[in-house]
């Protein structure tokens, strides 16, 4: 199944997370794979962060949060697009 990722703002202008939309393509493994093909790793982390409860502003995240984002992405990649897993 192929999905086109359309990333929308999921944080307020000050980076405060807002509740995720259950239909957000980034919440599916296939959606993450599609987004990874279209975005840089940092852009994808910034878009995914609020969905995981972290700030969308990378300068406001702590290193452990970025690691959790990477682990979440990598698990999805291993399931849906192993060639993207690191």
mmCIF file of C-alpha atoms in Angstrom:
data_model
loop_
_atom_site.group_PDB
_atom_site.id
_atom_site.type_symbol
_atom_site.label_atom_id
_atom_site.label_comp_id
_atom_site.label_asym_id
_atom_site.label_seq_id
_atom_site.Cartn_x
_atom_site.Cartn_y
_atom_site.Cartn_z
ATOM 1 C CA UNK A 1 0.000 0.000 0.000
ATOM 2 C CA UNK A 2 1.393 3.383 -0.964
ATOM 3 C CA UNK A 3 0.286 6.582 0.688
ATOM 4 C CA UNK A 4 1.230 10.141 -0.122
ATOM 5 C CA UNK A 5 2.315 11.963 2.991
ATOM 6 C CA UNK A 6 0.828 15.365 3.498
ATOM 7 C CA UNK A 7 2.327 16.903 6.575
ATOM 8 C CA UNK A 8 0.348 19.572 8.319
ATOM 9 C CA UNK A 9 1.293 21.723 11.281
ATOM 10 C CA UNK A 10 0.656 19.825 14.495
ATOM 11 C CA UNK A 11 1.989 22.386 16.928
ATOM 12 C CA UNK A 12 1.238 25.953 17.833
ATOM 13 C CA UNK A 13 3.666 28.652 16.739
ATOM 14 C CA UNK A 14 5.594 28.264 19.993
ATOM 15 C CA UNK A 15 6.039 24.512 19.420
ATOM 16 C CA UNK A 16 3.401 23.327 21.899
ATOM 17 C CA UNK A 17 1.971 19.986 20.716
ATOM 18 C CA UNK A 18 -1.696 19.738 19.821
ATOM 19 C CA UNK A 19 -3.602 16.431 19.840
ATOM 20 C CA UNK A 20 -2.882 14.420 16.691
ATOM 21 C CA UNK A 21 -5.485 13.810 14.018
ATOM 22 C CA UNK A 22 -6.158 10.067 13.942
ATOM 23 C CA UNK A 23 -6.045 10.240 10.128
ATOM 24 C CA UNK A 24 -2.617 11.860 9.985
ATOM 25 C CA UNK A 25 -0.534 9.816 7.517
ATOM 26 C CA UNK A 26 2.464 10.031 9.839
ATOM 27 C CA UNK A 27 0.652 7.744 12.262
ATOM 28 C CA UNK A 28 0.915 4.815 9.842
ATOM 29 C CA UNK A 29 4.062 2.930 8.923
ATOM 30 C CA UNK A 30 3.352 3.433 5.224
ATOM 31 C CA UNK A 31 2.779 7.150 5.770
ATOM 32 C CA UNK A 32 6.129 7.480 7.533
ATOM 33 C CA UNK A 33 7.871 5.691 4.673
ATOM 34 C CA UNK A 34 6.256 7.997 2.125
ATOM 35 C CA UNK A 35 7.131 11.085 4.168
ATOM 36 C CA UNK A 36 10.727 9.915 4.587
ATOM 37 C CA UNK A 37 11.046 9.742 0.808
ATOM 38 C CA UNK A 38 9.878 13.351 0.487
ATOM 39 C CA UNK A 39 11.417 15.093 3.519
ATOM 40 C CA UNK A 40 14.770 15.433 5.217
ATOM 41 C CA UNK A 41 15.248 13.487 8.421
ATOM 42 C CA UNK A 42 15.124 16.697 10.482
ATOM 43 C CA UNK A 43 11.907 17.834 8.779
ATOM 44 C CA UNK A 44 10.313 14.468 9.412
ATOM 45 C CA UNK A 45 11.412 14.531 13.062
ATOM 46 C CA UNK A 46 9.903 18.011 13.459
ATOM 47 C CA UNK A 47 6.611 16.897 11.892
ATOM 48 C CA UNK A 48 6.463 13.669 13.901
ATOM 49 C CA UNK A 49 7.475 15.135 17.273
ATOM 50 C CA UNK A 50 4.102 16.686 18.186
ATOM 51 C CA UNK A 51 2.331 13.434 17.308
ATOM 52 C CA UNK A 52 4.502 11.733 19.919
ATOM 53 C CA UNK A 53 3.930 14.446 22.519
ATOM 54 C CA UNK A 54 7.139 16.426 21.969
ATOM 55 C CA UNK A 55 7.734 19.974 20.788
ATOM 56 C CA UNK A 56 7.711 20.552 17.038
ATOM 57 C CA UNK A 57 10.593 22.986 17.580
ATOM 58 C CA UNK A 58 13.794 20.924 17.548
ATOM 59 C CA UNK A 59 15.557 23.567 19.643
ATOM 60 C CA UNK A 60 13.100 22.922 22.488
ATOM 61 C CA UNK A 61 13.495 19.140 22.504
ATOM 62 C CA UNK A 62 15.973 17.350 24.721
ATOM 63 C CA UNK A 63 18.307 14.695 23.270
ATOM 64 C CA UNK A 64 16.308 11.820 24.749
ATOM 65 C CA UNK A 65 13.199 12.990 22.912
ATOM 66 C CA UNK A 66 15.015 13.059 19.584
ATOM 67 C CA UNK A 67 16.244 9.527 20.273
ATOM 68 C CA UNK A 68 12.663 8.367 20.946
ATOM 69 C CA UNK A 69 11.567 9.932 17.641
ATOM 70 C CA UNK A 70 14.368 8.114 15.789
ATOM 71 C CA UNK A 71 13.454 4.809 17.451
ATOM 72 C CA UNK A 72 9.775 5.266 16.548
ATOM 73 C CA UNK A 73 10.644 6.030 12.919
ATOM 74 C CA UNK A 74 13.113 3.162 12.654
ATOM 75 C CA UNK A 75 10.591 0.648 14.033
ATOM 76 C CA UNK A 76 8.059 1.793 11.425
ATOM 77 C CA UNK A 77 10.695 1.624 8.690
ATOM 78 C CA UNK A 78 11.686 -1.923 9.703
ATOM 79 C CA UNK A 79 8.043 -2.996 9.388
ATOM 80 C CA UNK A 80 7.021 -1.158 6.215
ATOM 81 C CA UNK A 81 10.158 -0.137 4.294
ATOM 82 C CA UNK A 82 13.219 -2.005 5.594
ATOM 83 C CA UNK A 83 15.500 -0.312 3.061
ATOM 84 C CA UNK A 84 15.009 2.952 5.006
ATOM 85 C CA UNK A 85 15.751 1.497 8.447
ATOM 86 C CA UNK A 86 19.058 2.435 10.001
#
